[in-house]
PDB file of C-alpha atoms in Angstrom:
ATOM      1  CA  MET A   1      77.130 108.123 127.323  1.00  0.00           C
ATOM      2  CA  LYS A   2      76.824 108.660 123.717  1.00  0.00           C
ATOM      3  CA  SER A   3      76.870 105.037 122.916  1.00  0.00           C
ATOM      4  CA  LEU A   4      74.055 104.762 125.377  1.00  0.00           C
ATOM      5  CA  ARG A   5      71.989 107.480 123.939  1.00  0.00           C
ATOM      6  CA  ASN A   6      72.189 105.752 120.665  1.00  0.00           C
ATOM      7  CA  PHE A   7      71.362 102.404 122.020  1.00  0.00           C
ATOM      8  CA  LEU A   8      68.343 103.911 123.640  1.00  0.00           C
ATOM      9  CA  PHE A   9      67.281 105.556 120.493  1.00  0.00           C
ATOM     10  CA  VAL A  10      67.472 102.417 118.313  1.00  0.00           C
ATOM     11  CA  ALA A  11      65.581 100.441 121.214  1.00  0.00           C
ATOM     12  CA  ALA A  12      62.879 103.088 121.108  1.00  0.00           C
ATOM     13  CA  VAL A  13      62.576 103.199 117.533  1.00  0.00           C
ATOM     14  CA  SER A  14      62.449  99.161 117.447  1.00  0.00           C
ATOM     15  CA  LEU A  15      59.910  99.257 120.148  1.00  0.00           C
ATOM     16  CA  ALA A  16      57.601 102.022 118.185  1.00  0.00           C
ATOM     17  CA  SER A  17      57.934  99.867 115.087  1.00  0.00           C
ATOM     18  CA  PHE A  18      56.831  96.544 116.746  1.00  0.00           C
ATOM     19  CA  SER A  19      53.909  98.430 118.565  1.00  0.00           C
ATOM     20  CA  GLN A  20      52.538  99.507 115.103  1.00  0.00           C
ATOM     21  CA  ALA A  21      53.435  95.958 113.463  1.00  0.00           C
ATOM     22  CA  ALA A  22      49.835  94.626 113.875  1.00  0.00           C
ATOM     23  CA  GLU A  23      48.784  96.450 110.686  1.00  0.00           C
ATOM     24  CA  THR A  24      50.190  97.435 107.407  1.00  0.00           C
ATOM     25  CA  GLU A  25      49.883 101.058 106.152  1.00  0.00           C
ATOM     26  CA  PRO A  26      46.215 101.833 104.926  1.00  0.00           C
ATOM     27  CA  ALA A  27      45.741 101.630 101.044  1.00  0.00           C
ATOM     28  CA  LYS A  28      43.290 103.279  99.012  1.00  0.00           C
ATOM     29  CA  TYR A  29      41.488 101.991  95.848  1.00  0.00           C
ATOM     30  CA  PRO A  30      38.588 102.399  93.575  1.00  0.00           C
ATOM     31  CA  GLY A  31      35.424 101.665  95.988  1.00  0.00           C
ATOM     32  CA  LEU A  32      37.647 101.000  98.917  1.00  0.00           C
ATOM     33  CA  LYS A  33      38.485 103.756 101.336  1.00  0.00           C
ATOM     34  CA  ASN A  34      40.756 101.529 103.367  1.00  0.00           C
ATOM     35  CA  LEU A  35      42.598  98.053 102.789  1.00  0.00           C
ATOM     36  CA  GLN A  36      44.974  96.642 105.214  1.00  0.00           C
ATOM     37  CA  PHE A  37      46.594  93.427 106.215  1.00  0.00           C
ATOM     38  CA  VAL A  38      46.481  93.325 109.923  1.00  0.00           C
ATOM     39  CA  THR A  39      46.814  90.755 112.834  1.00  0.00           C
ATOM     40  CA  ASP A  40      45.280  90.546 116.296  1.00  0.00           C
ATOM     41  CA  ALA A  41      48.690  90.383 117.951  1.00  0.00           C
ATOM     42  CA  ASN A  42      51.556  92.985 118.406  1.00  0.00           C
ATOM     43  CA  SER A  43      53.935  90.196 119.176  1.00  0.00           C
ATOM     44  CA  VAL A  44      53.563  86.144 118.674  1.00  0.00           C
ATOM     45  CA  MET A  45      54.910  83.219 120.335  1.00  0.00           C
ATOM     46  CA  ALA A  46      56.350  80.101 118.817  1.00  0.00           C
ATOM     47  CA  GLY A  47      53.999  77.127 118.537  1.00  0.00           C
ATOM     48  CA  GLU A  48      51.082  79.067 119.478  1.00  0.00           C
ATOM     49  CA  PRO A  49      48.528  80.217 116.746  1.00  0.00           C
ATOM     50  CA  PHE A  50      47.230  83.967 116.011  1.00  0.00           C
ATOM     51  CA  THR A  51      44.869  85.379 113.621  1.00  0.00           C
ATOM     52  CA  ALA A  52      45.663  87.598 110.577  1.00  0.00           C
ATOM     53  CA  GLY A  53      43.142  89.585 108.637  1.00  0.00           C
ATOM     54  CA  LEU A  54      42.218  91.380 105.369  1.00  0.00           C
ATOM     55  CA  TRP A  55      40.401  94.647 106.353  1.00  0.00           C
ATOM     56  CA  PHE A  56      38.025  96.081 103.912  1.00  0.00           C
ATOM     57  CA  GLN A  57      36.465  99.422 104.414  1.00  0.00           C
ATOM     58  CA  HIS A  58      34.041 100.109 101.517  1.00  0.00           C
ATOM     59  CA  GLU A  59      32.921 103.490  99.894  1.00  0.00           C
ATOM     60  CA  GLU A  60      29.304 104.124 100.140  1.00  0.00           C
ATOM     61  CA  GLY A  61      27.560 102.026  97.363  1.00  0.00           C
ATOM     62  CA  TYR A  62      30.357  99.716  96.999  1.00  0.00           C
ATOM     63  CA  HIS A  63      30.896  96.014  97.853  1.00  0.00           C
ATOM     64  CA  THR A  64      33.246  93.140  97.871  1.00  0.00           C
ATOM     65  CA  TYR A  65      32.274  89.472  97.592  1.00  0.00           C
ATOM     66  CA  TRP A  66      31.709  86.344  99.574  1.00  0.00           C
ATOM     67  CA  LYS A  67      33.709  83.137  98.776  1.00  0.00           C
ATOM     68  CA  SER A  68      30.576  82.224  96.787  1.00  0.00           C
ATOM     69  CA  PRO A  69      29.471  85.508  95.190  1.00  0.00           C
ATOM     70  CA  GLY A  70      26.707  84.104  93.024  1.00  0.00           C
ATOM     71  CA  ILE A  71      26.514  84.717  89.319  1.00  0.00           C
ATOM     72  CA  VAL A  72      28.686  87.660  89.271  1.00  0.00           C
ATOM     73  CA  GLY A  73      32.210  88.829  91.225  1.00  0.00           C
ATOM     74  CA  VAL A  74      35.188  87.288  92.496  1.00  0.00           C
ATOM     75  CA  PRO A  75      36.076  86.627  96.055  1.00  0.00           C
ATOM     76  CA  ALA A  76      39.075  87.919  97.901  1.00  0.00           C
ATOM     77  CA  VAL A  77      42.164  85.848  97.813  1.00  0.00           C
ATOM     78  CA  VAL A  78      45.716  85.995  99.296  1.00  0.00           C
ATOM     79  CA  LYS A  79      48.880  84.772  97.319  1.00  0.00           C
ATOM     80  CA  TRP A  80      51.582  84.324  99.902  1.00  0.00           C
ATOM     81  CA  GLU A  81      55.212  85.042  98.991  1.00  0.00           C
ATOM     82  CA  ASP A  82      58.426  83.665 100.592  1.00  0.00           C
ATOM     83  CA  LEU A  83      56.432  81.994 103.385  1.00  0.00           C
ATOM     84  CA  PRO A  84      58.956  81.127 106.374  1.00  0.00           C
ATOM     85  CA  GLU A  85      59.402  77.223 106.530  1.00  0.00           C
ATOM     86  CA  GLY A  86      57.127  75.685 109.080  1.00  0.00           C
ATOM     87  CA  VAL A  87      54.579  78.237 109.157  1.00  0.00           C
ATOM     88  CA  GLU A  88      51.082  77.177 108.788  1.00  0.00           C
ATOM     89  CA  ILE A  89      48.374  79.314 106.938  1.00  0.00           C
ATOM     90  CA  GLY A  90      44.791  78.351 107.302  1.00  0.00           C
ATOM     91  CA  GLU A  91      41.895  79.022 104.763  1.00  0.00           C
ATOM     92  CA  ILE A  92      40.225  82.192 104.809  1.00  0.00           C
ATOM     93  CA  GLN A  93      37.304  82.412 107.495  1.00  0.00           C
ATOM     94  CA  TRP A  94      34.378  84.306 105.968  1.00  0.00           C
ATOM     95  CA  PRO A  95      31.678  86.293 107.809  1.00  0.00           C
ATOM     96  CA  ALA A  96      28.152  85.831 106.632  1.00  0.00           C
ATOM     97  CA  PRO A  97      27.409  87.432 103.351  1.00  0.00           C
ATOM     98  CA  GLN A  98      24.734  90.248 102.403  1.00  0.00           C
ATOM     99  CA  LYS A  99      22.553  90.420  99.487  1.00  0.00           C
ATOM    100  CA  THR A 100      23.977  93.260  97.237  1.00  0.00           C
ATOM    101  CA  LEU A 101      23.776  94.502  93.807  1.00  0.00           C
ATOM    102  CA  MET A 102      26.203  94.472  90.980  1.00  0.00           C
ATOM    103  CA  ALA A 103      24.378  97.193  88.897  1.00  0.00           C
ATOM    104  CA  THR A 104      21.171  95.490  88.387  1.00  0.00           C
ATOM    105  CA  LEU A 105      22.230  91.860  89.329  1.00  0.00           C
ATOM    106  CA  THR A 106      21.841  90.392  92.935  1.00  0.00           C
ATOM    107  CA  ALA A 107      25.357  88.796  94.122  1.00  0.00           C
ATOM    108  CA  TRP A 108      26.495  87.809  97.635  1.00  0.00           C
ATOM    109  CA  GLY A 109      29.108  89.886  99.308  1.00  0.00           C
ATOM    110  CA  TYR A 110      29.706  92.643 101.917  1.00  0.00           C
ATOM    111  CA  GLU A 111      28.712  96.396 101.680  1.00  0.00           C
ATOM    112  CA  THR A 112      29.637  96.986 105.629  1.00  0.00           C
ATOM    113  CA  ASP A 113      33.216  97.118 106.742  1.00  0.00           C
ATOM    114  CA  THR A 114      34.454  93.490 106.797  1.00  0.00           C
ATOM    115  CA  CYS A 115      37.686  91.746 108.055  1.00  0.00           C
ATOM    116  CA  LEU A 116      38.256  88.352 106.675  1.00  0.00           C
ATOM    117  CA  LEU A 117      40.072  86.039 109.056  1.00  0.00           C
ATOM    118  CA  ILE A 118      43.082  83.948 108.407  1.00  0.00           C
ATOM    119  CA  PRO A 119      44.417  81.540 111.055  1.00  0.00           C
ATOM    120  CA  VAL A 120      48.239  81.430 111.396  1.00  0.00           C
ATOM    121  CA  LYS A 121      50.736  79.352 113.267  1.00  0.00           C
ATOM    122  CA  VAL A 122      54.526  79.749 114.023  1.00  0.00           C
ATOM    123  CA  PRO A 123      56.368  76.367 114.404  1.00  0.00           C
ATOM    124  CA  LYS A 124      57.308  75.670 117.991  1.00  0.00           C
ATOM    125  CA  GLU A 125      60.789  75.081 116.859  1.00  0.00           C
ATOM    126  CA  TRP A 126      61.948  78.342 115.321  1.00  0.00           C
ATOM    127  CA  GLY A 127      65.558  78.020 115.498  1.00  0.00           C
ATOM    128  CA  GLY A 128      66.245  81.259 117.477  1.00  0.00           C
ATOM    129  CA  LYS A 129      64.411  83.424 115.046  1.00  0.00           C
ATOM    130  CA  THR A 130      63.029  86.675 116.548  1.00  0.00           C
ATOM    131  CA  SER A 131      60.601  87.808 114.035  1.00  0.00           C
ATOM    132  CA  LEU A 132      58.144  86.562 111.629  1.00  0.00           C
ATOM    133  CA  THR A 133      57.621  88.256 108.298  1.00  0.00           C
ATOM    134  CA  LEU A 134      54.128  87.722 106.340  1.00  0.00           C
ATOM    135  CA  LYS A 135      53.972  88.881 102.846  1.00  0.00           C
ATOM    136  CA  GLY A 136      51.987  88.381  99.723  1.00  0.00           C
ATOM    137  CA  ARG A 137      49.404  89.893  97.549  1.00  0.00           C
ATOM    138  CA  ILE A 138      45.906  90.540  98.221  1.00  0.00           C
ATOM    139  CA  GLY A 139      43.489  90.183  95.328  1.00  0.00           C
ATOM    140  CA  TRP A 140      39.816  91.465  95.061  1.00  0.00           C
ATOM    141  CA  MET A 141      36.999  92.887  93.023  1.00  0.00           C
ATOM    142  CA  CYS A 142      35.097  96.003  94.345  1.00  0.00           C
ATOM    143  CA  CYS A 143      31.824  96.753  92.588  1.00  0.00           C
ATOM    144  CA  ALA A 144      28.687  99.056  92.402  1.00  0.00           C
ATOM    145  CA  SER A 145      27.452  99.880  89.029  1.00  0.00           C
ATOM    146  CA  SER A 146      30.795  99.078  87.635  1.00  0.00           C
ATOM    147  CA  CYS A 147      33.621  96.579  89.041  1.00  0.00           C
ATOM    148  CA  HIS A 148      37.108  97.442  89.849  1.00  0.00           C
ATOM    149  CA  PRO A 149      39.407  94.494  90.392  1.00  0.00           C
ATOM    150  CA  GLY A 150      42.805  95.172  92.407  1.00  0.00           C
ATOM    151  CA  TRP A 151      46.008  93.581  93.824  1.00  0.00           C
ATOM    152  CA  HIS A 152      47.928  94.845  96.648  1.00  0.00           C
ATOM    153  CA  ASP A 153      51.415  93.700  97.817  1.00  0.00           C
ATOM    154  CA  PHE A 154      51.864  93.561 101.662  1.00  0.00           C
ATOM    155  CA  SER A 155      54.572  92.755 104.011  1.00  0.00           C
ATOM    156  CA  LEU A 156      54.316  92.534 107.834  1.00  0.00           C
ATOM    157  CA  THR A 157      56.822  91.887 110.425  1.00  0.00           C
ATOM    158  CA  LEU A 158      55.860  90.641 114.042  1.00  0.00           C
ATOM    159  CA  PRO A 159      58.240  90.029 116.930  1.00  0.00           C
ATOM    160  CA  ILE A 160      58.505  86.581 118.207  1.00  0.00           C
ATOM    161  CA  GLY A 161      58.448  86.507 122.124  1.00  0.00           C
ATOM    162  CA  GLU A 162      58.213  84.249 125.189  1.00  0.00           C
ATOM    163  CA  THR A 163      54.580  85.345 125.271  1.00  0.00           C
ATOM    164  CA  ALA A 164      51.976  86.638 122.600  1.00  0.00           C
ATOM    165  CA  GLU A 165      51.053  90.221 123.124  1.00  0.00           C
ATOM    166  CA  PRO A 166      47.463  90.972 121.863  1.00  0.00           C
ATOM    167  CA  ASP A 167      46.445  94.143 120.060  1.00  0.00           C
ATOM    168  CA  ALA A 168      43.100  95.534 121.521  1.00  0.00           C
ATOM    169  CA  LYS A 169      42.109  97.656 118.438  1.00  0.00           C
ATOM    170  CA  TRP A 170      42.277  94.569 116.086  1.00  0.00           C
ATOM    171  CA  ALA A 171      41.179  92.033 118.449  1.00  0.00           C
ATOM    172  CA  GLU A 172      37.975  93.855 118.698  1.00  0.00           C
ATOM    173  CA  VAL A 173      37.489  93.834 115.003  1.00  0.00           C
ATOM    174  CA  PHE A 174      38.262  90.295 114.799  1.00  0.00           C
ATOM    175  CA  GLU A 175      35.614  89.541 117.448  1.00  0.00           C
ATOM    176  CA  ASN A 176      33.167  91.560 115.583  1.00  0.00           C
ATOM    177  CA  SER A 177      33.941  89.242 112.665  1.00  0.00           C
ATOM    178  CA  ARG A 178      33.648  86.068 114.542  1.00  0.00           C
ATOM    179  CA  SER A 179      30.188  87.205 115.827  1.00  0.00           C
ATOM    180  CA  ARG A 180      29.132  86.974 112.115  1.00  0.00           C
ATOM    181  CA  PHE A 181      30.386  83.417 111.373  1.00  0.00           C
ATOM    182  CA  PRO A 182      27.450  81.091 110.551  1.00  0.00           C
ATOM    183  CA  GLN A 183      26.848  78.160 113.053  1.00  0.00           C
ATOM    184  CA  PRO A 184      25.685  74.650 112.734  1.00  0.00           C
ATOM    185  CA  PRO A 185      22.182  73.995 113.850  1.00  0.00           C
ATOM    186  CA  ALA A 186      21.589  73.588 117.634  1.00  0.00           C
ATOM    187  CA  GLY A 187      20.577  70.195 118.585  1.00  0.00           C
ATOM    188  CA  SER A 188      19.808  66.948 116.683  1.00  0.00           C
ATOM    189  CA  ASP A 189      16.204  67.952 115.514  1.00  0.00           C
ATOM    190  CA  TRP A 190      17.475  69.483 112.332  1.00  0.00           C
ATOM    191  CA  SER A 191      17.609  67.727 109.204  1.00  0.00           C
ATOM    192  CA  PHE A 192      18.301  68.783 105.468  1.00  0.00           C
ATOM    193  CA  ALA A 193      17.696  67.124 102.273  1.00  0.00           C
ATOM    194  CA  ALA A 194      18.782  67.958  98.518  1.00  0.00           C
ATOM    195  CA  ARG A 195      16.773  67.127  95.605  1.00  0.00           C
ATOM    196  CA  GLU A 196      17.451  67.626  91.832  1.00  0.00           C
ATOM    197  CA  ILE A 197      14.392  68.350  89.785  1.00  0.00           C
ATOM    198  CA  ASP A 198      15.746  69.068  86.463  1.00  0.00           C
ATOM    199  CA  ALA A 199      18.752  70.429  84.812  1.00  0.00           C
ATOM    200  CA  ARG A 200      18.176  73.934  86.102  1.00  0.00           C
ATOM    201  CA  THR A 201      16.176  73.214  89.129  1.00  0.00           C
ATOM    202  CA  ILE A 202      17.061  72.153  92.611  1.00  0.00           C
ATOM    203  CA  GLN A 203      15.470  72.005  95.998  1.00  0.00           C
ATOM    204  CA  LEU A 204      16.512  72.046  99.520  1.00  0.00           C
ATOM    205  CA  GLU A 205      14.254  70.494 102.379  1.00  0.00           C
ATOM    206  CA  VAL A 206      14.733  71.857 106.064  1.00  0.00           C
ATOM    207  CA  SER A 207      13.154  70.504 109.001  1.00  0.00           C
ATOM    208  CA  GLY A 208      13.545  71.817 112.582  1.00  0.00           C
ATOM    209  CA  PRO A 209      12.228  71.802 116.094  1.00  0.00           C
ATOM    210  CA  GLU A 210       9.751  74.507 116.074  1.00  0.00           C
ATOM    211  CA  PRO A 211       7.584  76.418 113.757  1.00  0.00           C
ATOM    212  CA  ILE A 212       9.733  79.168 111.576  1.00  0.00           C
ATOM    213  CA  ASP A 213       8.221  82.035 109.245  1.00  0.00           C
ATOM    214  CA  TRP A 214      10.255  80.454 106.521  1.00  0.00           C
ATOM    215  CA  GLU A 215       9.134  83.189 103.965  1.00  0.00           C
ATOM    216  CA  GLU A 216      11.834  85.450 105.864  1.00  0.00           C
ATOM    217  CA  VAL A 217      14.544  82.847 105.291  1.00  0.00           C
ATOM    218  CA  TYR A 218      17.063  83.281 102.614  1.00  0.00           C
ATOM    219  CA  PHE A 219      19.590  80.835 101.470  1.00  0.00           C
ATOM    220  CA  PHE A 220      23.191  81.544 100.432  1.00  0.00           C
ATOM    221  CA  SER A 221      24.847  78.758  98.443  1.00  0.00           C
ATOM    222  CA  ASP A 222      28.485  78.209  99.294  1.00  0.00           C
ATOM    223  CA  ASP A 223      29.760  76.782  95.909  1.00  0.00           C
ATOM    224  CA  ASN A 224      27.578  78.649  93.171  1.00  0.00           C
ATOM    225  CA  GLN A 225      25.073  75.923  92.991  1.00  0.00           C
ATOM    226  CA  VAL A 226      22.262  78.457  93.265  1.00  0.00           C
ATOM    227  CA  ASP A 227      21.665  81.447  90.824  1.00  0.00           C
ATOM    228  CA  SER A 228      21.855  84.416  93.114  1.00  0.00           C
ATOM    229  CA  ASP A 229      19.694  86.819  90.574  1.00  0.00           C
ATOM    230  CA  GLU A 230      16.927  84.244  90.412  1.00  0.00           C
ATOM    231  CA  PRO A 231      14.036  84.391  93.164  1.00  0.00           C
ATOM    232  CA  GLN A 232      14.144  81.763  95.812  1.00  0.00           C
ATOM    233  CA  ARG A 233      10.563  80.035  96.297  1.00  0.00           C
ATOM    234  CA  VAL A 234       9.609  78.399  99.546  1.00  0.00           C
ATOM    235  CA  ALA A 235       6.776  76.188 100.532  1.00  0.00           C
ATOM    236  CA  THR A 236       6.000  75.826 104.260  1.00  0.00           C
ATOM    237  CA  ARG A 237       5.333  72.348 105.510  1.00  0.00           C
ATOM    238  CA  ASP A 238       4.393  70.672 108.910  1.00  0.00           C
ATOM    239  CA  GLY A 239       2.803  73.801 110.413  1.00  0.00           C
ATOM    240  CA  GLY A 240       6.074  75.941 110.048  1.00  0.00           C
ATOM    241  CA  LYS A 241       8.528  73.118 111.319  1.00  0.00           C
ATOM    242  CA  SER A 242       9.734  72.433 107.759  1.00  0.00           C
ATOM    243  CA  ALA A 243      10.094  73.910 104.427  1.00  0.00           C
ATOM    244  CA  VAL A 244      11.344  73.159 100.781  1.00  0.00           C
ATOM    245  CA  PHE A 245      13.014  75.820  98.904  1.00  0.00           C
ATOM    246  CA  THR A 246      13.328  75.827  95.181  1.00  0.00           C
ATOM    247  CA  PHE A 247      16.250  77.257  93.462  1.00  0.00           C
ATOM    248  CA  THR A 248      17.522  78.024  89.895  1.00  0.00           C
ATOM    249  CA  ARG A 249      20.850  76.213  89.080  1.00  0.00           C
ATOM    250  CA  PRO A 250      23.297  78.654  86.936  1.00  0.00           C
ATOM    251  CA  GLU A 251      24.809  77.124  84.048  1.00  0.00           C
ATOM    252  CA  PHE A 252      28.314  77.157  85.458  1.00  0.00           C
ATOM    253  CA  ALA A 253      27.282  75.216  88.735  1.00  0.00           C
ATOM    254  CA  PRO A 254      29.837  72.664  89.808  1.00  0.00           C
ATOM    255  CA  GLU A 255      29.486  69.033  88.454  1.00  0.00           C
ATOM    256  CA  ASN A 256      28.880  66.393  91.017  1.00  0.00           C
ATOM    257  CA  PRO A 257      29.076  68.231  94.155  1.00  0.00           C
ATOM    258  CA  ALA A 258      29.107  66.148  97.274  1.00  0.00           C
ATOM    259  CA  ALA A 259      26.462  68.253  98.938  1.00  0.00           C
ATOM    260  CA  LEU A 260      24.104  71.226  98.777  1.00  0.00           C
ATOM    261  CA  SER A 261      25.464  73.516 101.457  1.00  0.00           C
ATOM    262  CA  GLY A 262      25.567  77.063 102.500  1.00  0.00           C
ATOM    263  CA  VAL A 263      24.198  79.379 105.056  1.00  0.00           C
ATOM    264  CA  LEU A 264      20.344  80.106 106.035  1.00  0.00           C
ATOM    265  CA  ARG A 265      19.716  83.506 107.209  1.00  0.00           C
ATOM    266  CA  TYR A 266      16.735  84.287 109.463  1.00  0.00           C
ATOM    267  CA  GLU A 267      16.745  87.734 110.846  1.00  0.00           C
ATOM    268  CA  ARG A 268      14.748  86.826 114.000  1.00  0.00           C
ATOM    269  CA  GLY A 269      17.615  84.347 114.956  1.00  0.00           C
ATOM    270  CA  TRP A 270      17.524  80.726 114.730  1.00  0.00           C
ATOM    271  CA  PRO A 271      16.388  78.634 117.832  1.00  0.00           C
ATOM    272  CA  GLY A 272      19.075  77.432 120.120  1.00  0.00           C
ATOM    273  CA  LEU A 273      21.743  79.781 118.731  1.00  0.00           C
ATOM    274  CA  ASP A 274      21.222  82.840 120.865  1.00  0.00           C
ATOM    275  CA  GLY A 275      19.383  85.117 118.253  1.00  0.00           C
ATOM    276  CA  LEU A 276      22.119  84.406 115.752  1.00  0.00           C
ATOM    277  CA  PRO A 277      20.620  84.938 112.177  1.00  0.00           C
ATOM    278  CA  TRP A 278      22.924  82.707 110.236  1.00  0.00           C
ATOM    279  CA  MET A 279      22.906  79.040 110.354  1.00  0.00           C
ATOM    280  CA  ILE A 280      25.022  76.493 108.246  1.00  0.00           C
ATOM    281  CA  ALA A 281      22.843  73.968 106.380  1.00  0.00           C
ATOM    282  CA  SER A 282      24.319  70.954 104.409  1.00  0.00           C
ATOM    283  CA  ALA A 283      22.399  68.258 102.630  1.00  0.00           C
ATOM    284  CA  PRO A 284      24.576  65.387 100.977  1.00  0.00           C
ATOM    285  CA  TRP A 285      23.236  64.762  97.353  1.00  0.00           C
ATOM    286  CA  LYS A 286      21.938  61.211  96.863  1.00  0.00           C
ATOM    287  CA  GLY A 287      22.049  60.142  93.072  1.00  0.00           C
ATOM    288  CA  TYR A 288      23.324  63.332  91.856  1.00  0.00           C
ATOM    289  CA  VAL A 289      23.936  63.062  88.188  1.00  0.00           C
ATOM    290  CA  GLY A 290      23.680  66.842  87.166  1.00  0.00           C
ATOM    291  CA  GLY A 291      20.821  67.533  85.003  1.00  0.00           C
ATOM    292  CA  SER A 292      18.424  64.415  85.695  1.00  0.00           C
ATOM    293  CA  ASN A 293      14.850  64.449  86.810  1.00  0.00           C
ATOM    294  CA  ASP A 294      15.482  61.899  89.747  1.00  0.00           C
ATOM    295  CA  GLY A 295      13.608  64.037  92.298  1.00  0.00           C
ATOM    296  CA  GLN A 296       9.859  64.661  92.621  1.00  0.00           C
ATOM    297  CA  ASP A 297       8.098  68.007  93.408  1.00  0.00           C
ATOM    298  CA  SER A 298       7.336  68.271  97.016  1.00  0.00           C
ATOM    299  CA  ASP A 299       3.710  68.645  98.118  1.00  0.00           C
ATOM    300  CA  THR A 300       3.031  71.805 100.025  1.00  0.00           C
ATOM    301  CA  GLU A 301       0.906  72.180 103.081  1.00  0.00           C
ATOM    302  CA  GLU A 302       0.675  75.934 103.123  1.00  0.00           C
ATOM    303  CA  LYS A 303       1.132  78.840 100.762  1.00  0.00           C
ATOM    304  CA  GLU A 304       4.414  78.942  98.432  1.00  0.00           C
ATOM    305  CA  GLY A 305       5.988  82.236  97.789  1.00  0.00           C
ATOM    306  CA  ASP A 306       9.416  84.195  97.287  1.00  0.00           C
ATOM    307  CA  VAL A 307      11.366  84.256 100.461  1.00  0.00           C
ATOM    308  CA  GLY A 308      12.582  87.344 102.267  1.00  0.00           C
ATOM    309  CA  GLU A 309      15.488  89.744 101.446  1.00  0.00           C
ATOM    310  CA  GLY A 310      18.131  87.783 103.414  1.00  0.00           C
TER     311      GLY A 310
END
């Protein structure tokens, strides 16, 4: 009887530990009231994908950064340690950014609670293993009027079962993040073109199927080709069906990029995207040489002005 009680006690402790295995203990750092490494499953299945996440809850007035933060800031990163053989880790999936301020400088990041998602897959042949441990270091920078870089070590163990057991708490958080993912344009009526005016000036031309109030549209460059602290100018054309955006290029812009790409935000919602305000835009660079004057200024049909807040 005593041995049976001991067995039941150990089993109960193990189950309790597994039931809480979808998240690490909350950590607090300057500007962050909560930081955790989390997953959307309490148990995972060999050969099947699941999702991990970096959960950032900000103190009021603080922000962390998008994958392309602009002229200031550093995006979050994960450095994995002792990754089990055969486990596949995908790239961080980033919800759409917000405009924010680092002191007086405009940057691109997150002021609201944000979960950065990471796809994970356990190998189909797991060799009889019953658990998966993911560990590593999370790096970030959290800023307001001053900046606080940080590193946090984490380790999370998940049981491997015959079926995956979802975690309702984090599944809801993850779904909220996915709802903020920018989407490609709906339909084939959209077109994008990039133009280099001079060493510090580039343009993005966008054409769509119906008129848009382009002065309310803002562009987030996904690889630091656009100076986040400079105003974006827009010239509306074709009765509102197209527009030309003019951007200032920062001195540290990438050399010879394949495309001018990023996210266009339109708070009213993009046509065909069910009201989603974030649309992916990508225009291949043709003849880009980095500082030439191979483009020409576009004629404007309507007024030109600075675009909205984004």
